[in-house]
Short mmCIF file of N, CA and C in Angstrom, two decimals:
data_model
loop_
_atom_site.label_atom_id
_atom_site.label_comp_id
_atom_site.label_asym_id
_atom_site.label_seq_id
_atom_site.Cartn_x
_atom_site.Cartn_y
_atom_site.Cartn_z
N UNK K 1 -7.72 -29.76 -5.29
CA UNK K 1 -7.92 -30.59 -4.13
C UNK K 1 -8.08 -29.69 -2.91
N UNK K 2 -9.17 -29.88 -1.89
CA UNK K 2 -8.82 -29.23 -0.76
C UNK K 2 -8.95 -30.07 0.74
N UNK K 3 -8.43 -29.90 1.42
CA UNK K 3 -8.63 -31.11 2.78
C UNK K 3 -8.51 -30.30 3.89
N UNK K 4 -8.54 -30.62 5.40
CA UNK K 4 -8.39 -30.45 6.68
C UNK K 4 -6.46 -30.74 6.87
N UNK K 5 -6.55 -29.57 7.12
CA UNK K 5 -4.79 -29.72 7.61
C UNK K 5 -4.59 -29.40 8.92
N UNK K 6 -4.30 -30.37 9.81
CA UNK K 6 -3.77 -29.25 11.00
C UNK K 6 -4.49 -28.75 11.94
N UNK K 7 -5.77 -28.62 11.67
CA UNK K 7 -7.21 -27.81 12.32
C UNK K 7 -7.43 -26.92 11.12
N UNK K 8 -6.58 -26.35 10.00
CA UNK K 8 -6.53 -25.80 9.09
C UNK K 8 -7.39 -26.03 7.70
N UNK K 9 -7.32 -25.31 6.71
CA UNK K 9 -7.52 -25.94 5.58
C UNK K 9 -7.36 -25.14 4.61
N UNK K 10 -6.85 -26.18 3.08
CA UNK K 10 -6.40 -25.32 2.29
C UNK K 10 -7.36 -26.09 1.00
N UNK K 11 -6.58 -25.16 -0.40
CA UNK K 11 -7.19 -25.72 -1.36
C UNK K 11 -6.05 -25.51 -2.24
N UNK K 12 -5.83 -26.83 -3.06
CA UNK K 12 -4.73 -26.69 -4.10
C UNK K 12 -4.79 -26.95 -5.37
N UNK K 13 -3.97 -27.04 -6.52
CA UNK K 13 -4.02 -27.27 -7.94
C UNK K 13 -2.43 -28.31 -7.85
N UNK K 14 -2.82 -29.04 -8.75
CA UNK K 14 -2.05 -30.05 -9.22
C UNK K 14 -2.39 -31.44 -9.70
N UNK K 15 -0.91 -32.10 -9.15
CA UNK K 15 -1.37 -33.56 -10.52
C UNK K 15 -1.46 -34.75 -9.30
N UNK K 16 -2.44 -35.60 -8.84
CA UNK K 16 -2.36 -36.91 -8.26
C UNK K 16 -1.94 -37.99 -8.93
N UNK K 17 -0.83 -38.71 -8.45
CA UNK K 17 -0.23 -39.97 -9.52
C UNK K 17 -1.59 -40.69 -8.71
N UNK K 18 -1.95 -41.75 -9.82
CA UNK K 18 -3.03 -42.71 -9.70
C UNK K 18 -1.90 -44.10 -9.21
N UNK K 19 -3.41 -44.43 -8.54
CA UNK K 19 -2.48 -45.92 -7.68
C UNK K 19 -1.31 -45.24 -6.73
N UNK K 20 -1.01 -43.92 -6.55
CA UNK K 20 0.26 -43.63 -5.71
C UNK K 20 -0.21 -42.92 -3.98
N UNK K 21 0.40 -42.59 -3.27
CA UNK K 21 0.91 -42.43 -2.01
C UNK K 21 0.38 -40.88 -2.21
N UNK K 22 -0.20 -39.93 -1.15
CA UNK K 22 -0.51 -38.87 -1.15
C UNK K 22 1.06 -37.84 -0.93
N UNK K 23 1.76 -38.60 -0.76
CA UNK K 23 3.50 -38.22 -0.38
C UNK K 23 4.15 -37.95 -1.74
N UNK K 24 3.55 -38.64 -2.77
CA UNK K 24 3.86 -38.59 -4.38
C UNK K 24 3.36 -37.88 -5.04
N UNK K 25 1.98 -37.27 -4.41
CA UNK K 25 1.54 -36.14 -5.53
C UNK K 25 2.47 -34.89 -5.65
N UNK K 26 1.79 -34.22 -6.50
CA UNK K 26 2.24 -32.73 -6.39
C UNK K 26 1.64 -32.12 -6.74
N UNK K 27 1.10 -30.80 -5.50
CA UNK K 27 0.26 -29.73 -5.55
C UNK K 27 0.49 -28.29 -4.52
N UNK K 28 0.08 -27.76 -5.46
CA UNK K 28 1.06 -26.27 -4.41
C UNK K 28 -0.73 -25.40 -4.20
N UNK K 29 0.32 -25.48 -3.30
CA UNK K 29 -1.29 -24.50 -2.19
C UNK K 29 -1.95 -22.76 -3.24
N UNK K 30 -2.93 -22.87 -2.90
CA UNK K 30 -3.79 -21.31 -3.40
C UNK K 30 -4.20 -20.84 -2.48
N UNK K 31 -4.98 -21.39 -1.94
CA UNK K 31 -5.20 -20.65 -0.24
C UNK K 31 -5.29 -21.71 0.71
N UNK K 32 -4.73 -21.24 2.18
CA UNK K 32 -4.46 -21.81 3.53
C UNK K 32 -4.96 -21.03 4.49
N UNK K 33 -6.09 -21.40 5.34
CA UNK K 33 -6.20 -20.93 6.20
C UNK K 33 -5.76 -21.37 7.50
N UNK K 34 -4.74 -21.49 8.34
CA UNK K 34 -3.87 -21.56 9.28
C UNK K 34 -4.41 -22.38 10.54
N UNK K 35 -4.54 -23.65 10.90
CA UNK K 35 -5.60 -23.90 12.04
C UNK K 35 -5.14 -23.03 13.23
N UNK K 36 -3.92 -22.95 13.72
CA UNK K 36 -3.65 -22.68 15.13
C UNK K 36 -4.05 -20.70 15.38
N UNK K 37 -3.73 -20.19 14.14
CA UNK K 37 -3.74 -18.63 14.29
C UNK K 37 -4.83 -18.10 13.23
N UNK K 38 -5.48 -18.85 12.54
CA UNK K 38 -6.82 -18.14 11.39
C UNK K 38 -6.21 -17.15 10.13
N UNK K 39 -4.79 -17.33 10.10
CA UNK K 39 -4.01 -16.27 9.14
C UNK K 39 -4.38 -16.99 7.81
N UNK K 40 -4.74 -15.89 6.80
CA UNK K 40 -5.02 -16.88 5.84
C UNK K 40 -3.88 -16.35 4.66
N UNK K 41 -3.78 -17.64 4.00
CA UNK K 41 -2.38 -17.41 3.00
C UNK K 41 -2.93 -17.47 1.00
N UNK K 42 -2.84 -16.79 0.13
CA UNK K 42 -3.26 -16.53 -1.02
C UNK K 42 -1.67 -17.08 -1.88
N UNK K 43 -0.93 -17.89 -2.11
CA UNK K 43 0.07 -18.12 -2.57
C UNK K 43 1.04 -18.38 -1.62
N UNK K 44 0.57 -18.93 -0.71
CA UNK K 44 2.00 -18.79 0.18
C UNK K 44 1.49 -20.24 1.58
N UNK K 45 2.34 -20.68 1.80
CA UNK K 45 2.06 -21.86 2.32
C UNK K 45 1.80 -21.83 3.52
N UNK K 46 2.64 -20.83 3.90
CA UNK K 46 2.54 -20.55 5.92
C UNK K 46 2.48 -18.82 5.85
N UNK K 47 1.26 -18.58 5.92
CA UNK K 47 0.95 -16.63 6.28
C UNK K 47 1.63 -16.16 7.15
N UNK K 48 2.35 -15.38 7.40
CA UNK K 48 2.85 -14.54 8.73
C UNK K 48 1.75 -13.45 9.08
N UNK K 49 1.16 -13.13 8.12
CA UNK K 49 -0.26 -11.50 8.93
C UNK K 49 -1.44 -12.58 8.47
N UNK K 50 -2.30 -11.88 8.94
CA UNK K 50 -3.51 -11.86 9.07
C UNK K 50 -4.56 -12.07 7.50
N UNK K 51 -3.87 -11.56 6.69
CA UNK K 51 -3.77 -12.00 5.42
C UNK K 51 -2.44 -11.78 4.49
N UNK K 52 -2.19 -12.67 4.03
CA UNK K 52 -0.56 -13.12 3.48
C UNK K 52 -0.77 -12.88 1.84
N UNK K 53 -0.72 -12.24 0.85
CA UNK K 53 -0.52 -12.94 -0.42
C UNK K 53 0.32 -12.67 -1.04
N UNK K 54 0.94 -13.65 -2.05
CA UNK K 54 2.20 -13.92 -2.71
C UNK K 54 2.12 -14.29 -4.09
N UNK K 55 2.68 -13.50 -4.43
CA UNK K 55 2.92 -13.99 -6.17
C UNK K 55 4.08 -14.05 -6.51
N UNK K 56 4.74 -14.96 -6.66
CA UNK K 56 6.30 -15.14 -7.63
C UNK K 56 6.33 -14.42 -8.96
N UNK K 57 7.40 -13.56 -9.35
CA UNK K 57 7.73 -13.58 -10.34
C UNK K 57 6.65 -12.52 -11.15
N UNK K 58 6.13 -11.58 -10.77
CA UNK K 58 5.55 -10.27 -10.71
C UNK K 58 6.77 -9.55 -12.15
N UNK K 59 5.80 -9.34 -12.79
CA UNK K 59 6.74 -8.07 -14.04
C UNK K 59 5.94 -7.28 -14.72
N UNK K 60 6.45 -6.40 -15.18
CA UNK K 60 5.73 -5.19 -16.02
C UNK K 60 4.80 -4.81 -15.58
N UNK K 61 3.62 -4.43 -16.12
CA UNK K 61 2.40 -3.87 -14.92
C UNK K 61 1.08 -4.53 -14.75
N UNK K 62 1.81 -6.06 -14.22
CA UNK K 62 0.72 -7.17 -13.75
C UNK K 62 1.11 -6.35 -12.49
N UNK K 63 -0.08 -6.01 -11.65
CA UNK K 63 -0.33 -6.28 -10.50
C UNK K 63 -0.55 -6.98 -9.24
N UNK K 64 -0.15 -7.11 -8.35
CA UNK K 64 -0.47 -7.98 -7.44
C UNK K 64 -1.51 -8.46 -6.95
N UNK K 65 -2.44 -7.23 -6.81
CA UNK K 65 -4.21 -7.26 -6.27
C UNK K 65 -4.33 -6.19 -6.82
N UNK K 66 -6.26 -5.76 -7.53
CA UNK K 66 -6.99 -5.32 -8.26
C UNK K 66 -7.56 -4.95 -7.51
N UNK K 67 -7.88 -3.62 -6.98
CA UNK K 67 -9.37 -3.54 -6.44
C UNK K 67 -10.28 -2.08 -7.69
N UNK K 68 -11.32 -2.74 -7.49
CA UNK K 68 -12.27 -1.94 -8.67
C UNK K 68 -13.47 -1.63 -7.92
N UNK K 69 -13.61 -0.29 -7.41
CA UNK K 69 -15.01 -0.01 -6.60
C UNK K 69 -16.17 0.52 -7.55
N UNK K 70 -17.10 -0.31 -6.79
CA UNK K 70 -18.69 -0.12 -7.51
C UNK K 70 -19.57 0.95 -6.46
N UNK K 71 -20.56 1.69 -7.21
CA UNK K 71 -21.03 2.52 -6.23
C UNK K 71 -22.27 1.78 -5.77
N UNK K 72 -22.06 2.00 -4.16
CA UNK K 72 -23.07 1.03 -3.49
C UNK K 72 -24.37 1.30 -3.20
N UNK K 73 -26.10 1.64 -3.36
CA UNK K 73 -26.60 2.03 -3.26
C UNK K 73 -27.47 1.82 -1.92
N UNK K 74 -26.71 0.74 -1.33
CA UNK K 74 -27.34 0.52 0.05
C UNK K 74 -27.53 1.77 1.06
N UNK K 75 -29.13 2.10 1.87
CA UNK K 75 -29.40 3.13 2.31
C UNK K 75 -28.80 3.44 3.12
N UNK K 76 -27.91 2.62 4.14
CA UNK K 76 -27.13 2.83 5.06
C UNK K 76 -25.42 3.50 4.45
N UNK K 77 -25.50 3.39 3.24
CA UNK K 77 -23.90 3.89 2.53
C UNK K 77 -24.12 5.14 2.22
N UNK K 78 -23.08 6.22 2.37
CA UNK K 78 -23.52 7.53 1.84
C UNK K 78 -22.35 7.77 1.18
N UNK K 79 -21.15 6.87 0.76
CA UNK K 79 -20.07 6.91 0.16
C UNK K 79 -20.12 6.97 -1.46
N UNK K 80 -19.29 7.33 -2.00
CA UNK K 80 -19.36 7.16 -3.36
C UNK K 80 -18.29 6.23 -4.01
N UNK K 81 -18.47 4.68 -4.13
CA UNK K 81 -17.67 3.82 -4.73
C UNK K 81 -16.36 4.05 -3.77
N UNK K 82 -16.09 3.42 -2.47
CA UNK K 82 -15.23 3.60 -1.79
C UNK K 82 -14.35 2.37 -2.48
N UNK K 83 -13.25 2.16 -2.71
CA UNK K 83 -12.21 0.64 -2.82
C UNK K 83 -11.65 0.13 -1.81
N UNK K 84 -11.14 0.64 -0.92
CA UNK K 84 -10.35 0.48 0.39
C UNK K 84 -10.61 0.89 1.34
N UNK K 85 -10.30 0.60 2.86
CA UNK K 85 -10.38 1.43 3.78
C UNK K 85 -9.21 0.92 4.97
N UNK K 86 -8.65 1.31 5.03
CA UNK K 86 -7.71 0.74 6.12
C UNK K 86 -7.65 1.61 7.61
N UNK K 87 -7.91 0.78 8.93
CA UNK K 87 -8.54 1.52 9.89
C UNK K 87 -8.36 0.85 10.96
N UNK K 88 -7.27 1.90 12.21
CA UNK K 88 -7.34 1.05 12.94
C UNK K 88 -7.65 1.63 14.30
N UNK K 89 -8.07 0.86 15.46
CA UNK K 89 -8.79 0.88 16.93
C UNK K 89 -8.41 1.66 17.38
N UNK K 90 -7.09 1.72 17.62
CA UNK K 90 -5.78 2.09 18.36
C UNK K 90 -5.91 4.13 17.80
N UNK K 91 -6.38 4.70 19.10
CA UNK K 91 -6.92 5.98 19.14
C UNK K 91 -6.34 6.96 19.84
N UNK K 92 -5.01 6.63 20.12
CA UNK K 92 -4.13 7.88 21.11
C UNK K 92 -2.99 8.22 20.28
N UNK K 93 -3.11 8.29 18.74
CA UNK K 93 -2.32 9.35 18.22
C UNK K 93 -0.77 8.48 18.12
N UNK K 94 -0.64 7.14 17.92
CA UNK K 94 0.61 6.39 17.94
C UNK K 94 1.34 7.07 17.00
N UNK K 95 3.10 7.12 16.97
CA UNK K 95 3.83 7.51 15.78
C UNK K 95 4.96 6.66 16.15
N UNK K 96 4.58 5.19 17.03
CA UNK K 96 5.46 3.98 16.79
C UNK K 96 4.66 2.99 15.60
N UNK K 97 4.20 3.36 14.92
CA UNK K 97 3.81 2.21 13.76
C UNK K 97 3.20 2.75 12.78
N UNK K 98 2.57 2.21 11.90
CA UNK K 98 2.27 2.81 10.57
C UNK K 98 0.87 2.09 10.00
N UNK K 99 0.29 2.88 9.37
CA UNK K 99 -1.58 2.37 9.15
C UNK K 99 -0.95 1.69 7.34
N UNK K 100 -0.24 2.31 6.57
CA UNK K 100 0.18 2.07 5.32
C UNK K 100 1.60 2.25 5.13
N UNK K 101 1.98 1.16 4.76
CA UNK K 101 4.01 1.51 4.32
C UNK K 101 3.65 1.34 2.74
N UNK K 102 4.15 1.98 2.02
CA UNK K 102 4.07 1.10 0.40
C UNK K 102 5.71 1.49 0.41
N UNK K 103 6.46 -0.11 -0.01
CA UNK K 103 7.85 0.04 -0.52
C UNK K 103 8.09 -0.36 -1.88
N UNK K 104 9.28 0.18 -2.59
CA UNK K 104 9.81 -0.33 -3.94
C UNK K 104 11.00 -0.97 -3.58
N UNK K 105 12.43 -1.46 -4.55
CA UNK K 105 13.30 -1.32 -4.12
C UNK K 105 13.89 -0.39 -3.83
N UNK K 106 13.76 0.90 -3.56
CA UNK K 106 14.76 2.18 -3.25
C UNK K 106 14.09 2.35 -2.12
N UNK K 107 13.30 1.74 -1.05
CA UNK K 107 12.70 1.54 -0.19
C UNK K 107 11.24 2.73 0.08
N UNK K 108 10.87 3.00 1.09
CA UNK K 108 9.78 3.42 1.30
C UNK K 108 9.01 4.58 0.27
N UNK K 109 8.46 4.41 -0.13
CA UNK K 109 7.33 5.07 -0.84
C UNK K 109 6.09 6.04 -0.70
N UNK K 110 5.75 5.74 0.00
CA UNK K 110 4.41 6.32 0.69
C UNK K 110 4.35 5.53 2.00
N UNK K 111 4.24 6.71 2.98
CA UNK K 111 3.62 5.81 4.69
C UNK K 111 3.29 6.89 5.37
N UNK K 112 2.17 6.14 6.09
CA UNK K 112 0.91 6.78 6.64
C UNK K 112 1.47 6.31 8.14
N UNK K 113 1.49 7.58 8.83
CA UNK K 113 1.89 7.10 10.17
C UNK K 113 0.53 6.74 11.04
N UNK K 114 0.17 6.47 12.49
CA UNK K 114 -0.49 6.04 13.11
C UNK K 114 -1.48 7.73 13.27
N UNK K 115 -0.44 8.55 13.75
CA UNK K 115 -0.97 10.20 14.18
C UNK K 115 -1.41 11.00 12.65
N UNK K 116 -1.22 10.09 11.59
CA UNK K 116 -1.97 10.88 10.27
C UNK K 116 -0.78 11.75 9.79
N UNK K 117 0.26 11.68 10.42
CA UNK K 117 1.71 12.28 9.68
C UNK K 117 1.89 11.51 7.98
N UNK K 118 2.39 11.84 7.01
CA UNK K 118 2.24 11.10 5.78
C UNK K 118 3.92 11.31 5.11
N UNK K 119 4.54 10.69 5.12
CA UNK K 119 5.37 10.95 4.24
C UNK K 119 5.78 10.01 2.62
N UNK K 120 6.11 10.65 1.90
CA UNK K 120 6.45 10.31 1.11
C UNK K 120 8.05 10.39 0.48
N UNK K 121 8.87 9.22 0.51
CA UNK K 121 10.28 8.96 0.24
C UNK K 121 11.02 8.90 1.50
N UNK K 122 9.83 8.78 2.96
CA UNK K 122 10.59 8.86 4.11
C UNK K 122 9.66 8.06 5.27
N UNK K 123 10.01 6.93 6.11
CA UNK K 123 9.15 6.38 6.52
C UNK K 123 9.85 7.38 8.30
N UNK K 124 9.96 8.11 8.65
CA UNK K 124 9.38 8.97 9.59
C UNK K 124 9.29 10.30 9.38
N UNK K 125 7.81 10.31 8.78
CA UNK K 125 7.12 11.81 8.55
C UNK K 125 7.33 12.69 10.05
N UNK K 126 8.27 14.10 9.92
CA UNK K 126 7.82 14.73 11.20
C UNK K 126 6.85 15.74 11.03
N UNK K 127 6.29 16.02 9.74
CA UNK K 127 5.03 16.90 9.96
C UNK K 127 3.82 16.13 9.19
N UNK K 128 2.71 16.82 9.14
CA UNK K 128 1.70 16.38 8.34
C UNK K 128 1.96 16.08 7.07
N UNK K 129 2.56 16.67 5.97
CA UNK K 129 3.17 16.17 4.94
C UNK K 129 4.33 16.21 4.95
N UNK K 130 5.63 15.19 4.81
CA UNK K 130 6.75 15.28 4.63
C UNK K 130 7.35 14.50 3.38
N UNK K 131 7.92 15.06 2.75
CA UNK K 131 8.49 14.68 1.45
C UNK K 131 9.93 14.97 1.27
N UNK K 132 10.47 13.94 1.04
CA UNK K 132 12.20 13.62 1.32
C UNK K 132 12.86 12.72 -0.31
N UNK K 133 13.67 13.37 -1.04
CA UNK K 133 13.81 13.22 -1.93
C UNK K 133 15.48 13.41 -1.69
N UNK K 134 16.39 12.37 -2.10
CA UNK K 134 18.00 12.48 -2.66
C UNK K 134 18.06 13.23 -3.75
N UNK K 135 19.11 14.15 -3.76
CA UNK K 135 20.05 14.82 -4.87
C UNK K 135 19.17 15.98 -4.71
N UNK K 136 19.44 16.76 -6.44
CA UNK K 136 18.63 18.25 -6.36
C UNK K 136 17.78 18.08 -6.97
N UNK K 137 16.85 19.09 -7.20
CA UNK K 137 15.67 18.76 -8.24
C UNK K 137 14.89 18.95 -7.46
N UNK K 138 13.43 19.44 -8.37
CA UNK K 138 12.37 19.58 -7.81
C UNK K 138 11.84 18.50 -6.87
N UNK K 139 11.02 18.85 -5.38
CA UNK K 139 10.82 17.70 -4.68
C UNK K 139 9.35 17.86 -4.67
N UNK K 140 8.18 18.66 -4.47
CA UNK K 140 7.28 19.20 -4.64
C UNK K 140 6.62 20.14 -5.53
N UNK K 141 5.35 19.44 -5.74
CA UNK K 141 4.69 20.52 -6.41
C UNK K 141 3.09 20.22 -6.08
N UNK K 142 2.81 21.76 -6.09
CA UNK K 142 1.52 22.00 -5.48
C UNK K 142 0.29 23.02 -6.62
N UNK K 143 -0.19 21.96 -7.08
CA UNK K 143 -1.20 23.23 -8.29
C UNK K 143 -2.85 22.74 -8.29
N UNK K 144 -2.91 24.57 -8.50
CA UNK K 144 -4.22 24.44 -8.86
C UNK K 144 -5.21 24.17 -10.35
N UNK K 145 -6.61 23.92 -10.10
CA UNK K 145 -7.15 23.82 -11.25
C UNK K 145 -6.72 25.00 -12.60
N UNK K 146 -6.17 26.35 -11.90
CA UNK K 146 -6.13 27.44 -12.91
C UNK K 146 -4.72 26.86 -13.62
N UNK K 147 -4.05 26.40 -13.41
CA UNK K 147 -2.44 26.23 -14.10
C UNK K 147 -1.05 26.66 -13.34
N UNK K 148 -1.88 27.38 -12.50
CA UNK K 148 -0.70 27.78 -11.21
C UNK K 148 -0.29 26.95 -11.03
N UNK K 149 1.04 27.50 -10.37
CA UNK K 149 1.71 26.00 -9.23
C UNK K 149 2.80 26.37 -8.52
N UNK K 150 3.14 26.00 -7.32
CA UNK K 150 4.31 26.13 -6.95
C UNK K 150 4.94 25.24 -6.75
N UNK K 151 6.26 24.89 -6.62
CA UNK K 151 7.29 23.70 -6.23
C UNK K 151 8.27 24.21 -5.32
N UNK K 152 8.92 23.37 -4.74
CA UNK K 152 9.72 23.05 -4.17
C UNK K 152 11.44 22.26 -4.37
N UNK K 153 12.47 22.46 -4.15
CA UNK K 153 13.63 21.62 -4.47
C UNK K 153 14.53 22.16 -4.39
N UNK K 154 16.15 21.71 -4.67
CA UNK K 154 16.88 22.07 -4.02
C UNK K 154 17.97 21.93 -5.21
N UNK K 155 18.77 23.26 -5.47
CA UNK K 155 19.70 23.37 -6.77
C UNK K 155 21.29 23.64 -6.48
N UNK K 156 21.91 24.10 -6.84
CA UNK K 156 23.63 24.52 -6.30
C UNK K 156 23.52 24.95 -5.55
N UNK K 157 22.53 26.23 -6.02
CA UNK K 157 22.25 27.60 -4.66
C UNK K 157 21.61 27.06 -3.47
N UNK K 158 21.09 26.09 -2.98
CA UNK K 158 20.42 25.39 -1.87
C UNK K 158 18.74 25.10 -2.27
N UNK K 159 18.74 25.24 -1.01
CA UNK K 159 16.79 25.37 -1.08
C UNK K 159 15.72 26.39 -2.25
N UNK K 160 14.36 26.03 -2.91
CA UNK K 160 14.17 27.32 -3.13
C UNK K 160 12.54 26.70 -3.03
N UNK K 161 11.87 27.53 -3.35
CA UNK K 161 10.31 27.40 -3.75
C UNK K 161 10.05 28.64 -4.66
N UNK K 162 9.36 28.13 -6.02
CA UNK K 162 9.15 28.74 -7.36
C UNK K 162 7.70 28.50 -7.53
N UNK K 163 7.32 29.94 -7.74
CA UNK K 163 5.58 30.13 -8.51
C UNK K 163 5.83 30.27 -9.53
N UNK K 164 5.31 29.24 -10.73
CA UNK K 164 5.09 29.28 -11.88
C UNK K 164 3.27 29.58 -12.44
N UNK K 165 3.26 30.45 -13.35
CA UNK K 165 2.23 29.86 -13.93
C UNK K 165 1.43 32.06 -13.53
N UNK K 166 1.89 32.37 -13.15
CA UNK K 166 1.45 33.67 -13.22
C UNK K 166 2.60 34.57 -14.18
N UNK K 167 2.28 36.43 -14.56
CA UNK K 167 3.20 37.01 -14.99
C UNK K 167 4.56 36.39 -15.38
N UNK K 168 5.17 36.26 -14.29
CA UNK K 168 6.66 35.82 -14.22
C UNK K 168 7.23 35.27 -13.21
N UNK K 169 7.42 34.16 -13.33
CA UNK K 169 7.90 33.16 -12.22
C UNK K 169 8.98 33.58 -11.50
N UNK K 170 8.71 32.99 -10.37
CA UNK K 170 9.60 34.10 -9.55
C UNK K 170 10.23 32.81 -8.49
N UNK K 171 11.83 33.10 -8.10
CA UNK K 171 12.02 31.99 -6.82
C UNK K 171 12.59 32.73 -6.09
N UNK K 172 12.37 32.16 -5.11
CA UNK K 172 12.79 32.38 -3.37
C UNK K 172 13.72 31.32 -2.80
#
């Protein structure tokens, strides 16, 4: 079913009792687009952003959203199969907000600050890469195509960084 809500409009799935009251059906919204603010909602009845979507009950490795890039041959594209792009106006180097947060439950994950600071396991990156990890253990690692690599982490003895992958690995 889909109708005019509000200035709005949505589209839903469900069951209409026949001969009954539109107060008696039951149907749960798929998408809403918001009359008063244009927010549009994908599972969710009232959007709070700009685009809202919601899935209940998410397990194992169903995903939330799919994106699958095709390579575009339009003459004006010089990209190669881009999927995403997230991008914003706002051009004086902000490091009050964030272009990408990704959280789990153990909270932040990956976030992309406004100034291109990036951290990962820490939502205020103070350098270009910052990576923040609890307990000891390796926190980084950095390798090349040859098999090299170095890491990073932190053991009884404190801090160290270890080159593996030449002669004899060596830490500092």
């Amino acid at each position: 079913a889909q109708e005019a809500v509000d200035g709005g409009f949505e589209i839903a799935s469900g069951t209409q009792s026949a001969g009954s009251t539109a107060a008696s059906d039951t149907y749960t919204n798929r998408f809403v687009i918001e009359g008063a603010t244009g927010d549009i909602g994908l599972g969710i009845n009232t959007p709070t952003s700009r685009l809202h979507v919601f899935k209940a009950g998410l397990s194992g490795s169903v995903p939330l959203a799919y994106f699958k890039g095709e390579y575009l041959s339009d003459s004006s594209y010089t990209g190669h199969g881009s999927i995403m792009k997230l991008e914003t106006d706002r051009g004086d180097g902000f490091n009050d907000g964030y272009i990408l947060n990704v959280l789990n439950s153990a909270g932040t994950a990956l976030y992309v600050r406004g100034d291109r600071n990036v951290g990962v396991g820490t939502s205020s990156p103070d350098f270009n890469l910052h990576v923040k990890k609890s307990g000891t253990g390796a926190i980084a690692k950095f390798e090349g195509d040859t098999g090299r690599f170095i890491y990073t982490g932190t053991d009884t003895g404190g801090q160290y960084i270890e080159k593996v992958g030449t002669t004899a690995a060596t830490r500092k």
